[in-house]
Amino acid sequence: MDESQLSLNAGLEWQDFAAIAFYFVLTFGIALWFGRKQKDVDDFFVGGRRMPWFAVGLSILATLFSTLSYLGMPGEMIKNGVGVFMGYLAVPFSMAVVTLLWIPFFMRLKLTSAYEYLELRFNYPVRLIGASLFVLLRLGWMSMVIFAASMALDRVKGPDIAFLPGPDIYWWIGLVGVIAAIYTAVGGIQAMIWTDVLQCLLLLAGVLLAIGYVAAVDGTGPIDWWKTASNTSGRNNLPPVFSWDITVRVTIVFALINNFFWTVCTHGSDQVVLQRYFSVSSLKNARKSYFINFIVDLSMATLLSLCGLALLAFYLKHADLTPDGLPAVKAANAGVRRERDHGRRGQRSGAASASRSAAHPERPDVRSIAKHRDHSHRHGQRLFRGEPLPHDPRNAGRDDAEVLQPVRRPAGVAVHHRHVSATLYGSVNDPRRRMLVWISRCLVLVDRNLRHRNSPHVPVGDRGPVPDEHRDRRVPESVCRTWRRPHRPQIHLERDRPQQS
């Protein structure tokens, strides 16, 4: 039997597309609803530190459970047995580290970015290196997540669309990336957490639907599936406890070690997880978030493993439905595509899309916060509010140029206290450096306007000229003028008027 015969004859029908469209509309609606309520960067990045603990716990699960896990775990169960599930036996040890060490430590610091601690403990270059490595790591992870989700959508939609040039999977990749980038940038962390709750429910519904379909068609249950798997060519039995043979895929010892260190490292250094802990109000709520995440994570892993066993038993019983040599993950997807009732395929595709968008690193909690908090905003006032960051005591008595020495470039901008001091390094005759000067000027103008608009402490238009000591003779006068605003009448809103003593 040819593999192409596994596809549905007509691909997705209008009911399926309607289910997917409804999911995306609902997601955008949530993002717009919470996006309009944001007042400052704390609301955008940490939800004002007032998010419900149960929603945060489900959000952590939905974020870490990407398409790779959602589609890969049933295939791993089909091909290599229950070894992948043995790692959960290490949970009591990793739970002790996370709840007794990591969460209390980070909640006490009241951070926004996980990598702020690197600067407090060491210095800014170390923080910059940590944040940069995180962004690079998530870029690679994002490419795999988007590709896996796009491949799943492409395989269930039917034949290629005639009027689109090239393979349709390239268009799916672009569409998936653009949609995720737009709705996550609009809503902030509050919208992300609540859409993650929706996505978590979809993930659970999708795997339950697949298991229920196999049970209804074959009239079998988990006990039958386990017996079938344990009697199949020996590879689905329990893995060995330990082995020095590098050709052995999984042993119980290495599964325990892998799960322990993955959990400890993820919950102790990954901005994706730590930012969600930062969004709750107390240490107690952060611990509750971890516990709800663990319970749902274990339930999801159990259901996905059970789904793999169900599909293995299904295809062993119906050997004529799959060609020889079909990869296990594709076999799992083929089982999903056999859900014939209208709307079921769309619901499962929506679950795959949910797993992709929940794990998409283009979200504000993943890359933009690392860039904004760790790369762009080392000194001086926060971009939107004019609130000074805590300064490292070791930098006392050092000027901006000395503090920024590790990141000096041909063009640089330092925002410090209540004025902007600019030092542009190198000649501006080089076209590339002229472009850097132009970009720097635009960024500073945007920064000044935003801080004037949002700061409740500074009258509108009251900045004044830049002091002469902050002008470098190498900076052209035309550039210096961009740092000044003309004097205007001082306008105070009634709520901002200083109290009379």
Short mmCIF file of C-alpha atoms in Angstrom, two decimals:
data_model
loop_
_atom_site.label_atom_id
_atom_site.label_comp_id
_atom_site.label_asym_id
_atom_site.label_seq_id
_atom_site.Cartn_x
_atom_site.Cartn_y
_atom_site.Cartn_z
CA MET A 1 0.00 0.00 0.00
CA ASP A 2 1.36 3.40 -0.95
CA GLU A 3 1.87 5.92 1.85
CA SER A 4 -0.13 8.52 0.00
CA GLN A 5 -3.21 6.34 0.43
CA LEU A 6 -3.04 7.03 4.15
CA SER A 7 -4.13 10.61 3.50
CA LEU A 8 -7.78 11.50 3.54
CA ASN A 9 -9.24 11.50 0.06
CA ALA A 10 -10.40 15.09 0.18
CA GLY A 11 -8.17 16.47 2.91
CA LEU A 12 -9.73 18.81 5.44
CA GLU A 13 -13.33 19.77 4.79
CA TRP A 14 -15.03 23.05 5.57
CA GLN A 15 -16.04 21.91 9.06
CA ASP A 16 -12.40 21.18 9.84
CA PHE A 17 -11.22 24.55 8.56
CA ALA A 18 -14.03 26.19 10.54
CA ALA A 19 -12.79 24.54 13.75
CA ILE A 20 -9.22 25.73 13.12
CA ALA A 21 -10.40 29.23 12.19
CA PHE A 22 -12.55 29.45 15.33
CA TYR A 23 -9.55 28.53 17.46
CA PHE A 24 -7.38 31.23 15.90
CA VAL A 25 -10.13 33.87 16.16
CA LEU A 26 -10.63 33.02 19.84
CA THR A 27 -6.87 33.24 20.43
CA PHE A 28 -6.64 36.65 18.75
CA GLY A 29 -9.67 37.84 20.72
CA ILE A 30 -8.00 36.93 24.02
CA ALA A 31 -4.80 38.68 22.94
CA LEU A 32 -6.66 41.87 21.99
CA TRP A 33 -8.72 41.85 25.20
CA PHE A 34 -5.72 41.71 27.50
CA GLY A 35 -3.53 43.86 25.26
CA ARG A 36 -5.81 46.86 25.72
CA LYS A 37 -5.45 46.61 29.52
CA GLN A 38 -1.68 46.96 29.63
CA LYS A 39 -0.40 50.08 31.37
CA ASP A 40 3.35 49.54 31.69
CA VAL A 41 6.11 47.06 31.01
CA ASP A 42 5.39 45.13 34.20
CA ASP A 43 1.89 44.42 32.92
CA PHE A 44 3.31 43.32 29.57
CA PHE A 45 6.13 41.12 30.83
CA VAL A 46 4.97 39.80 34.23
CA GLY A 47 1.25 40.60 34.32
CA GLY A 48 1.65 43.01 37.21
CA ARG A 49 2.72 39.98 39.31
CA ARG A 50 -0.91 39.12 39.98
CA MET A 51 -1.66 36.15 37.71
CA PRO A 52 -3.64 33.17 39.14
CA TRP A 53 -1.41 30.28 40.18
CA PHE A 54 -3.47 27.57 38.44
CA ALA A 55 -3.35 29.44 35.13
CA VAL A 56 0.41 29.88 35.46
CA GLY A 57 0.86 26.16 36.12
CA LEU A 58 -1.13 25.22 33.02
CA SER A 59 0.77 27.83 31.03
CA ILE A 60 4.12 26.28 31.96
CA LEU A 61 2.87 22.89 30.80
CA ALA A 62 1.50 24.23 27.50
CA THR A 63 4.71 26.13 26.81
CA LEU A 64 7.11 23.27 27.50
CA PHE A 65 4.92 20.71 25.72
CA SER A 66 5.74 21.70 22.17
CA THR A 67 4.72 19.99 18.95
CA LEU A 68 7.90 17.93 19.25
CA SER A 69 6.66 16.31 22.46
CA TYR A 70 3.02 16.14 21.44
CA LEU A 71 3.68 14.30 18.18
CA GLY A 72 6.95 12.65 19.17
CA MET A 73 6.02 10.84 22.39
CA PRO A 74 3.41 8.51 20.81
CA GLY A 75 5.89 7.70 18.04
CA GLU A 76 8.64 7.04 20.57
CA MET A 77 6.30 4.73 22.45
CA ILE A 78 5.46 2.85 19.23
CA LYS A 79 9.07 2.46 18.13
CA ASN A 80 11.09 2.08 21.34
CA GLY A 81 8.67 1.21 24.10
CA VAL A 82 8.08 2.64 27.57
CA GLY A 83 11.65 3.72 28.26
CA VAL A 84 10.80 7.37 27.61
CA PHE A 85 8.26 7.24 30.45
CA MET A 86 10.70 5.84 33.02
CA GLY A 87 12.31 9.25 33.53
CA TYR A 88 9.30 10.42 35.54
CA LEU A 89 10.49 8.23 38.40
CA ALA A 90 13.06 10.98 39.11
CA VAL A 91 10.35 13.58 39.74
CA PRO A 92 10.49 13.44 43.59
CA PHE A 93 14.17 14.44 43.51
CA SER A 94 13.78 17.22 40.94
CA MET A 95 10.65 18.47 42.73
CA ALA A 96 12.63 18.89 45.96
CA VAL A 97 15.28 20.99 44.19
CA VAL A 98 12.77 23.19 42.36
CA THR A 99 10.35 23.85 45.24
CA LEU A 100 12.90 24.14 48.05
CA LEU A 101 15.75 25.88 46.24
CA TRP A 102 15.01 27.47 42.86
CA ILE A 103 11.54 28.94 43.40
CA PRO A 104 12.25 30.53 46.83
CA PHE A 105 15.55 31.92 45.57
CA PHE A 106 14.16 33.63 42.45
CA MET A 107 10.91 34.80 44.04
CA ARG A 108 12.92 36.59 46.71
CA LEU A 109 14.81 38.59 44.07
CA LYS A 110 11.68 39.95 42.30
CA LEU A 111 13.27 39.80 38.86
CA THR A 112 11.77 40.23 35.41
CA SER A 113 14.45 38.48 33.39
CA ALA A 114 16.13 35.34 34.67
CA TYR A 115 19.47 36.70 33.52
CA GLU A 116 19.34 39.79 35.71
CA TYR A 117 20.74 37.59 38.45
CA LEU A 118 23.91 37.00 36.42
CA GLU A 119 24.61 40.72 36.55
CA LEU A 120 23.86 40.93 40.27
CA ARG A 121 26.15 38.00 40.97
CA PHE A 122 28.89 38.69 38.41
CA ASN A 123 28.71 41.57 35.91
CA TYR A 124 26.91 42.77 32.83
CA PRO A 125 29.00 40.90 30.21
CA VAL A 126 28.08 37.61 31.90
CA ARG A 127 24.42 38.59 31.82
CA LEU A 128 24.72 39.52 28.15
CA ILE A 129 26.35 36.20 27.31
CA GLY A 130 23.66 34.24 29.17
CA ALA A 131 20.79 36.10 27.49
CA SER A 132 22.42 35.79 24.05
CA LEU A 133 22.92 32.05 24.43
CA PHE A 134 19.30 31.72 25.51
CA VAL A 135 18.06 33.58 22.43
CA LEU A 136 20.21 31.43 20.13
CA LEU A 137 18.97 28.26 21.84
CA ARG A 138 15.34 29.26 21.44
CA LEU A 139 15.85 30.27 17.81
CA GLY A 140 16.99 26.74 17.01
CA TRP A 141 14.19 25.23 19.07
CA MET A 142 11.64 27.52 17.42
CA SER A 143 12.65 26.34 13.95
CA MET A 144 12.05 22.70 14.90
CA VAL A 145 8.71 23.47 16.59
CA ILE A 146 7.40 25.47 13.63
CA PHE A 147 8.54 22.83 11.15
CA ALA A 148 6.88 20.01 13.13
CA ALA A 149 3.58 21.90 13.40
CA SER A 150 3.67 22.88 9.71
CA MET A 151 4.39 19.29 8.67
CA ALA A 152 1.41 18.04 10.70
CA LEU A 153 -0.92 20.64 9.17
CA ASP A 154 0.39 19.96 5.67
CA ARG A 155 -0.20 16.21 5.97
CA VAL A 156 -3.83 16.51 7.07
CA LYS A 157 -4.95 19.22 4.66
CA GLY A 158 -4.98 16.98 1.57
CA PRO A 159 -3.42 17.63 -1.87
CA ASP A 160 -1.24 20.68 -2.51
CA ILE A 161 -3.09 23.87 -3.37
CA ALA A 162 -2.71 24.40 -7.11
CA PHE A 163 -2.32 28.19 -7.24
CA LEU A 164 0.47 28.33 -4.63
CA PRO A 165 3.99 27.99 -6.06
CA GLY A 166 6.24 25.37 -4.51
CA PRO A 167 5.43 22.82 -1.81
CA ASP A 168 2.64 23.89 0.54
CA ILE A 169 4.73 23.15 3.64
CA TYR A 170 6.76 26.32 3.01
CA TRP A 171 3.58 28.37 3.08
CA TRP A 172 2.49 26.63 6.27
CA ILE A 173 5.83 27.50 7.89
CA GLY A 174 5.40 31.18 7.01
CA LEU A 175 1.76 31.27 8.11
CA VAL A 176 2.42 29.53 11.41
CA GLY A 177 5.33 31.85 12.24
CA VAL A 178 3.52 35.07 11.31
CA ILE A 179 0.33 34.21 13.22
CA ALA A 180 2.25 33.25 16.35
CA ALA A 181 4.42 36.38 16.20
CA ILE A 182 1.45 38.74 15.79
CA TYR A 183 -0.90 37.47 18.47
CA THR A 184 1.84 36.98 21.04
CA ALA A 185 3.23 40.49 20.52
CA VAL A 186 -0.20 42.06 20.97
CA GLY A 187 -1.39 40.47 24.18
CA GLY A 188 1.58 40.40 26.54
CA ILE A 189 2.09 37.79 29.22
CA GLN A 190 -1.49 37.99 30.51
CA ALA A 191 -2.91 37.02 27.14
CA MET A 192 -0.22 34.39 26.71
CA ILE A 193 -1.05 32.69 30.00
CA TRP A 194 -4.79 32.57 29.33
CA THR A 195 -4.33 31.37 25.76
CA ASP A 196 -1.97 28.74 27.17
CA VAL A 197 -4.82 27.57 29.41
CA LEU A 198 -7.01 27.22 26.32
CA GLN A 199 -4.21 25.43 24.48
CA CYS A 200 -3.65 23.05 27.37
CA LEU A 201 -7.32 22.05 27.29
CA LEU A 202 -7.08 21.50 23.53
CA LEU A 203 -4.00 19.33 23.95
CA LEU A 204 -5.80 17.15 26.48
CA ALA A 205 -8.91 16.95 24.30
CA GLY A 206 -6.88 15.97 21.23
CA VAL A 207 -5.08 13.04 22.84
CA LEU A 208 -8.29 11.83 24.54
CA LEU A 209 -10.04 11.92 21.17
CA ALA A 210 -7.32 9.79 19.54
CA ILE A 211 -7.44 7.22 22.37
CA GLY A 212 -11.24 7.16 22.31
CA TYR A 213 -11.29 6.60 18.56
CA VAL A 214 -9.07 3.50 18.76
CA ALA A 215 -11.06 2.14 21.71
CA ALA A 216 -14.37 2.66 19.89
CA VAL A 217 -13.24 1.16 16.58
CA ASP A 218 -11.47 -1.92 17.98
CA GLY A 219 -13.43 -2.39 21.20
CA THR A 220 -10.17 -2.72 23.16
CA GLY A 221 -8.68 -0.98 26.19
CA PRO A 222 -5.38 -0.12 27.87
CA ILE A 223 -4.83 -3.66 29.21
CA ASP A 224 -5.18 -5.12 25.71
CA TRP A 225 -2.84 -2.50 24.27
CA TRP A 226 -0.19 -3.22 26.90
CA LYS A 227 -0.35 -6.96 26.28
CA THR A 228 0.00 -6.38 22.55
CA ALA A 229 3.00 -4.09 23.03
CA SER A 230 4.77 -6.40 25.48
CA ASN A 231 4.47 -9.33 23.05
CA THR A 232 5.78 -7.45 20.02
CA SER A 233 9.35 -8.35 18.94
CA GLY A 234 10.73 -7.70 22.42
CA ARG A 235 11.44 -4.01 21.81
CA ASN A 236 8.43 -2.78 23.76
CA ASN A 237 9.42 -4.46 27.01
CA LEU A 238 10.97 -2.55 29.89
CA PRO A 239 14.42 -1.16 29.03
CA PRO A 240 17.53 -2.42 30.84
CA VAL A 241 18.39 -0.80 34.14
CA PHE A 242 21.89 0.11 33.00
CA SER A 243 24.22 -0.67 30.13
CA TRP A 244 27.63 0.52 28.92
CA ASP A 245 26.65 -0.33 25.35
CA ILE A 246 26.27 2.97 23.50
CA THR A 247 23.95 1.35 20.94
CA VAL A 248 21.27 0.84 23.61
CA ARG A 249 18.83 3.71 23.10
CA VAL A 250 17.34 3.96 26.61
CA THR A 251 18.23 2.62 30.04
CA ILE A 252 16.33 3.35 33.23
CA VAL A 253 19.36 4.97 34.89
CA PHE A 254 20.01 7.38 32.03
CA ALA A 255 16.29 8.14 31.69
CA LEU A 256 16.27 9.14 35.38
CA ILE A 257 19.40 11.28 35.00
CA ASN A 258 18.04 12.97 31.88
CA ASN A 259 14.66 13.82 33.41
CA PHE A 260 16.20 15.07 36.67
CA PHE A 261 18.68 17.46 35.08
CA TRP A 262 16.24 18.62 32.41
CA THR A 263 13.68 19.58 35.06
CA VAL A 264 16.22 21.21 37.37
CA CYS A 265 17.86 23.20 34.56
CA THR A 266 14.58 24.24 32.92
CA HIS A 267 12.94 25.45 36.15
CA GLY A 268 16.15 27.08 37.38
CA SER A 269 17.53 28.92 34.35
CA ASP A 270 15.02 29.06 31.48
CA GLN A 271 13.32 32.42 30.96
CA VAL A 272 10.29 30.62 29.49
CA VAL A 273 9.52 29.06 32.88
CA LEU A 274 10.94 31.58 35.33
CA GLN A 275 9.00 34.49 33.89
CA ARG A 276 5.78 32.66 34.65
CA TYR A 277 6.85 32.21 38.25
CA PHE A 278 7.64 35.94 38.34
CA SER A 279 4.05 36.70 37.30
CA VAL A 280 2.46 35.35 40.52
CA SER A 281 2.20 37.31 43.73
CA SER A 282 3.93 35.10 46.29
CA LEU A 283 6.22 32.15 46.92
CA LYS A 284 3.24 30.03 47.98
CA ASN A 285 1.46 30.65 44.68
CA ALA A 286 4.64 29.92 42.71
CA ARG A 287 4.93 26.53 44.40
CA LYS A 288 1.28 25.82 43.67
CA SER A 289 1.97 26.64 40.02
CA TYR A 290 4.75 24.07 39.95
CA PHE A 291 2.57 21.38 41.53
CA ILE A 292 -0.31 21.92 39.08
CA ASN A 293 2.22 21.88 36.24
CA PHE A 294 3.62 18.55 37.47
CA ILE A 295 0.19 16.93 37.84
CA VAL A 296 -0.96 17.94 34.36
CA ASP A 297 2.44 17.13 32.84
CA LEU A 298 2.36 13.61 34.26
CA SER A 299 -1.23 13.18 33.07
CA MET A 300 -0.34 14.40 29.58
CA ALA A 301 2.71 12.12 29.34
CA THR A 302 0.60 9.16 30.51
CA LEU A 303 -2.10 9.87 27.95
CA LEU A 304 0.39 10.36 25.11
CA SER A 305 2.16 7.12 26.02
CA LEU A 306 -1.21 5.38 26.13
CA CYS A 307 -2.01 6.90 22.75
CA GLY A 308 1.19 5.38 21.36
CA LEU A 309 0.25 1.95 22.73
CA ALA A 310 -3.25 2.29 21.28
CA LEU A 311 -1.95 3.18 17.82
CA LEU A 312 0.60 0.37 17.94
CA ALA A 313 -2.12 -2.16 18.74
CA PHE A 314 -4.37 -0.63 16.08
CA TYR A 315 -1.81 -0.95 13.28
CA LEU A 316 -0.69 -4.40 14.34
CA LYS A 317 -4.30 -5.51 14.13
CA HIS A 318 -4.92 -3.65 10.85
CA ALA A 319 -1.60 -4.32 9.14
CA ASP A 320 -3.13 -3.64 5.71
CA LEU A 321 -3.66 0.01 6.60
CA THR A 322 0.02 0.94 6.82
CA PRO A 323 2.94 0.21 4.46
CA ASP A 324 6.10 -1.49 5.65
CA GLY A 325 8.74 0.85 6.97
CA LEU A 326 6.40 3.75 7.72
CA PRO A 327 8.09 5.83 10.47
CA ALA A 328 6.44 5.63 13.86
CA VAL A 329 5.59 9.33 14.08
CA LYS A 330 3.94 9.23 10.65
CA ALA A 331 2.02 6.16 11.76
CA ALA A 332 0.77 8.12 14.76
CA ASN A 333 -0.29 10.97 12.48
CA ALA A 334 -1.97 8.48 10.16
CA GLY A 335 -4.02 7.22 13.08
CA VAL A 336 -5.16 10.75 13.78
CA ARG A 337 -6.15 11.25 10.16
CA ARG A 338 -8.47 8.25 10.36
CA GLU A 339 -10.86 10.05 12.68
CA ARG A 340 -13.59 10.31 10.09
CA ASP A 341 -16.28 12.37 11.79
CA HIS A 342 -16.46 15.96 10.58
CA GLY A 343 -14.62 18.41 12.78
CA ARG A 344 -12.47 15.83 14.57
CA ARG A 345 -9.50 16.37 12.30
CA GLY A 346 -9.80 20.10 12.69
CA GLN A 347 -9.95 19.76 16.46
CA ARG A 348 -6.83 17.60 16.50
CA SER A 349 -5.08 19.98 14.09
CA GLY A 350 -6.05 22.79 16.42
CA ALA A 351 -4.41 20.86 19.24
CA ALA A 352 -1.21 20.55 17.22
CA SER A 353 -1.38 24.27 16.46
CA ALA A 354 -1.92 24.93 20.15
CA SER A 355 1.20 22.98 21.04
CA ARG A 356 3.12 24.98 18.47
CA SER A 357 1.87 28.41 19.52
CA ALA A 358 2.27 27.62 23.21
CA ALA A 359 5.92 26.82 22.65
CA HIS A 360 6.64 29.54 20.10
CA PRO A 361 9.73 31.44 21.19
CA GLU A 362 8.68 34.57 19.34
CA ARG A 363 6.53 35.30 22.38
CA PRO A 364 7.20 38.38 24.52
CA ASP A 365 8.09 36.18 27.48
CA VAL A 366 10.89 34.46 25.57
CA ARG A 367 12.87 36.60 23.19
CA SER A 368 11.67 40.18 23.54
CA ILE A 369 12.16 40.24 27.30
CA ALA A 370 15.66 38.81 26.96
CA LYS A 371 16.43 41.45 24.36
CA HIS A 372 14.74 44.36 26.12
CA ARG A 373 15.75 43.65 29.69
CA ASP A 374 19.14 42.02 29.15
CA HIS A 375 20.49 43.60 25.96
CA SER A 376 18.85 46.99 25.48
CA HIS A 377 18.30 48.28 28.98
CA ARG A 378 21.40 48.00 31.12
CA HIS A 379 21.43 51.47 32.74
CA GLY A 380 19.13 54.30 33.67
CA GLN A 381 15.40 54.49 33.30
CA ARG A 382 13.04 51.82 32.10
CA LEU A 383 11.74 52.50 28.65
CA PHE A 384 8.11 53.18 29.47
CA ARG A 385 7.98 54.39 33.06
CA GLY A 386 11.06 56.38 33.94
CA GLU A 387 11.70 54.17 36.97
CA PRO A 388 15.42 53.75 37.70
CA LEU A 389 16.87 50.28 37.82
CA PRO A 390 18.92 49.23 40.84
CA HIS A 391 22.55 50.09 40.12
CA ASP A 392 25.42 47.79 40.91
CA PRO A 393 27.39 49.33 43.82
CA ARG A 394 30.58 48.27 42.10
CA ASN A 395 29.88 50.81 39.37
CA ALA A 396 29.82 53.75 41.77
CA GLY A 397 32.04 56.57 40.59
CA ARG A 398 32.36 55.23 37.06
CA ASP A 399 31.05 57.18 34.10
CA ASP A 400 28.80 55.73 31.43
CA ALA A 401 31.57 55.18 28.91
CA GLU A 402 33.55 53.12 31.43
CA VAL A 403 30.56 51.04 32.51
CA LEU A 404 29.59 50.38 28.91
CA GLN A 405 33.14 49.46 27.91
CA PRO A 406 32.34 45.76 27.22
CA VAL A 407 29.68 46.66 24.66
CA ARG A 408 31.26 49.67 22.96
CA ARG A 409 30.65 49.74 19.23
CA PRO A 410 31.06 52.33 16.45
CA ALA A 411 27.73 53.72 17.58
CA GLY A 412 26.25 53.46 21.09
CA VAL A 413 23.51 55.02 23.16
CA ALA A 414 23.45 55.33 26.95
CA VAL A 415 20.28 56.34 28.78
CA HIS A 416 21.13 57.59 32.26
CA HIS A 417 18.95 59.15 34.98
CA ARG A 418 16.95 62.12 33.65
CA HIS A 419 18.95 63.05 30.59
CA VAL A 420 20.23 61.28 27.52
CA SER A 421 23.96 61.23 26.98
CA ALA A 422 25.14 60.08 23.60
CA THR A 423 28.63 59.12 22.51
CA LEU A 424 29.01 57.94 18.95
CA TYR A 425 32.32 56.21 18.39
CA GLY A 426 34.15 56.29 15.10
CA SER A 427 33.84 58.38 12.01
CA VAL A 428 30.39 59.09 10.60
CA ASN A 429 31.76 59.26 7.08
CA ASP A 430 31.40 55.51 6.61
CA PRO A 431 27.90 54.81 5.14
CA ARG A 432 27.42 51.89 7.51
CA ARG A 433 28.21 54.07 10.51
CA ARG A 434 25.98 56.84 9.22
CA MET A 435 23.16 54.31 9.18
CA LEU A 436 23.96 53.35 12.78
CA VAL A 437 23.85 57.04 13.74
CA TRP A 438 20.46 57.42 12.06
CA ILE A 439 19.08 54.33 13.82
CA SER A 440 20.44 55.55 17.17
CA ARG A 441 18.80 58.94 16.71
CA CYS A 442 15.44 57.33 15.93
CA LEU A 443 15.64 55.03 18.93
CA VAL A 444 16.48 57.86 21.31
CA LEU A 445 13.64 60.02 20.01
CA VAL A 446 11.19 57.15 20.51
CA ASP A 447 12.61 56.48 23.98
CA ARG A 448 12.28 60.12 25.03
CA ASN A 449 8.72 60.43 23.75
CA LEU A 450 7.60 57.24 25.46
CA ARG A 451 9.18 58.20 28.75
CA HIS A 452 7.67 61.70 28.60
CA ARG A 453 4.28 60.28 27.82
CA ASN A 454 4.24 57.62 30.52
CA SER A 455 6.31 58.98 33.38
CA PRO A 456 4.03 60.43 36.09
CA HIS A 457 6.94 62.26 37.69
CA VAL A 458 8.20 64.48 34.89
CA PRO A 459 6.23 67.42 33.44
CA VAL A 460 5.55 67.26 29.72
CA GLY A 461 8.29 68.99 27.76
CA ASP A 462 10.54 69.48 30.79
CA ARG A 463 13.84 67.95 29.81
CA GLY A 464 15.87 70.92 28.74
CA PRO A 465 19.05 70.87 26.72
CA VAL A 466 21.75 68.29 27.17
CA PRO A 467 24.53 69.54 29.46
CA ASP A 468 27.71 70.50 27.65
CA GLU A 469 29.83 68.01 29.57
CA HIS A 470 27.89 65.17 27.94
CA ARG A 471 28.66 66.27 24.41
CA ASP A 472 31.63 64.63 22.83
CA ARG A 473 33.56 66.80 20.40
CA ARG A 474 33.47 63.93 17.92
CA VAL A 475 29.67 64.07 17.72
CA PRO A 476 28.37 66.42 15.01
CA GLU A 477 26.17 69.27 16.16
CA SER A 478 23.34 67.94 13.99
CA VAL A 479 23.38 64.76 16.04
CA CYS A 480 23.57 66.61 19.35
CA ARG A 481 20.44 68.53 18.45
CA THR A 482 18.48 65.30 18.32
CA TRP A 483 18.97 64.87 22.07
CA ARG A 484 17.31 68.21 22.86
CA ARG A 485 13.68 69.14 23.00
CA PRO A 486 12.48 72.74 22.80
CA HIS A 487 11.22 74.33 25.98
CA ARG A 488 7.48 74.15 26.35
CA PRO A 489 5.11 75.33 29.05
CA GLN A 490 5.10 72.86 31.90
CA ILE A 491 1.81 70.98 31.92
CA HIS A 492 0.78 68.92 34.93
CA LEU A 493 -2.17 66.60 35.01
CA GLU A 494 -4.24 66.97 38.15
CA ARG A 495 -3.21 63.52 39.39
CA ASP A 496 0.46 64.31 38.79
CA ARG A 497 0.52 67.69 40.51
CA PRO A 498 2.98 67.58 43.42
CA GLN A 499 1.48 67.70 46.88
CA GLN A 500 1.80 70.98 48.73
CA SER A 501 3.64 70.65 52.02
#
